[in-house]
């Protein structure tokens, strides 16, 4: 029970860091991590990101976490939301 | 041809239709974007060349009626010396180190100088000609001649044209003009050179 509690805290911290990094690499000026809802779609109606942003996120995954998306189309599932992305990184990160 | 409006920007300041204002400190384009309360998030994704050309066009076109109505009769024809060198240099840093080789897509898409013409056209709904030429230096004669040729196209009735130059370690250097096909002949090499040198006629 205690372990789950600490993991939950770690995950929340990680999501905040991840959102700050997304804001930085995508030049989302004036936006703060708390402005991004963890469950909100990153593309389309959510943050309104475009295909170039998707490529930047693929670079972010490889550069920061050593995760190489072999098929760019996999990004559609991975980049659904911050929740999904954070979970994917946690399970697949190599650094 | 008739010169309707103009904006000159260099290290000394900004002249908008001859009216001078000091250049904000730091990144002048970003400072003016914030000061004017413009809402166009894509601005922050642009490279420096696009930012300065785009922001100068915002100031130039601010008072135009029906500004954002889509139109096919206005061309955007720009010139510069250094192409997209500012952004190219930044992009180079992302591919320089074989052990840290992460080409940036967001920088890559701006490694062409003509993107600035597209950014201005998209913002304003222009669907006419857009083109960007590289010259060894500002050349009023070539600018005037190219714009005359552009207006020979019966579908083109006005032009946003001029010089948008930036290079690493150098001051930004811009002269943007709005010109139409009316017969008042104040669009000529002499006046253009005067604008470039002094910021006013």
Short mmCIF file of C-alpha atoms in Angstrom, two decimals, chain A residues 19-72:
data_model
loop_
_atom_site.label_atom_id
_atom_site.label_comp_id
_atom_site.label_asym_id
_atom_site.label_seq_id
_atom_site.Cartn_x
_atom_site.Cartn_y
_atom_site.Cartn_z
CA UNK A 19 4.50 18.34 -19.51
CA UNK A 20 7.18 20.95 -18.85
CA UNK A 21 9.39 19.23 -21.40
CA UNK A 22 6.57 19.06 -23.96
CA UNK A 23 5.95 22.79 -23.48
CA UNK A 24 9.66 23.48 -23.95
CA UNK A 25 10.28 21.41 -27.09
CA UNK A 26 7.04 22.44 -28.79
CA UNK A 27 7.42 26.15 -27.97
CA UNK A 28 3.98 26.33 -26.36
CA UNK A 29 4.56 29.86 -25.21
CA UNK A 30 2.88 31.08 -22.06
CA UNK A 31 1.59 27.63 -21.17
CA UNK A 32 2.25 26.04 -17.78
CA UNK A 33 2.25 22.29 -16.98
CA UNK A 34 -0.95 22.70 -15.00
CA UNK A 35 -2.68 24.09 -18.12
CA UNK A 36 -2.44 20.64 -19.71
CA UNK A 37 -5.05 18.18 -18.53
CA UNK A 38 -3.43 14.75 -18.14
CA UNK A 39 -6.38 13.03 -19.82
CA UNK A 40 -6.86 15.61 -22.59
CA UNK A 41 -6.05 14.57 -26.20
CA UNK A 42 -2.70 16.06 -27.25
CA UNK A 43 -3.71 16.28 -30.91
CA UNK A 44 -6.83 17.60 -32.57
CA UNK A 45 -9.22 19.21 -30.15
CA UNK A 46 -6.87 19.15 -27.14
CA UNK A 47 -3.63 21.10 -27.42
CA UNK A 48 -4.13 21.33 -31.18
CA UNK A 49 -0.70 19.99 -32.04
CA UNK A 50 0.24 19.25 -35.66
CA UNK A 51 2.31 16.67 -37.54
CA UNK A 52 5.59 18.52 -36.99
CA UNK A 53 4.86 18.52 -33.26
CA UNK A 54 4.36 14.75 -33.47
CA UNK A 55 7.81 14.38 -35.02
CA UNK A 56 9.30 16.55 -32.25
CA UNK A 57 7.67 14.29 -29.66
CA UNK A 58 9.20 11.25 -31.38
CA UNK A 59 12.62 12.96 -31.12
CA UNK A 60 11.89 13.77 -27.46
CA UNK A 61 11.16 10.11 -26.70
CA UNK A 62 14.42 8.97 -28.25
CA UNK A 63 16.62 11.76 -26.93
CA UNK A 64 15.37 11.85 -23.33
CA UNK A 65 14.24 8.29 -22.71
CA UNK A 66 16.02 6.16 -25.31
CA UNK A 67 12.71 5.04 -26.79
CA UNK A 68 12.71 4.64 -30.56
CA UNK A 69 9.29 4.46 -32.17
CA UNK A 70 10.00 2.09 -35.05
CA UNK A 71 6.75 2.96 -36.79
CA UNK A 72 5.77 6.66 -36.66
#
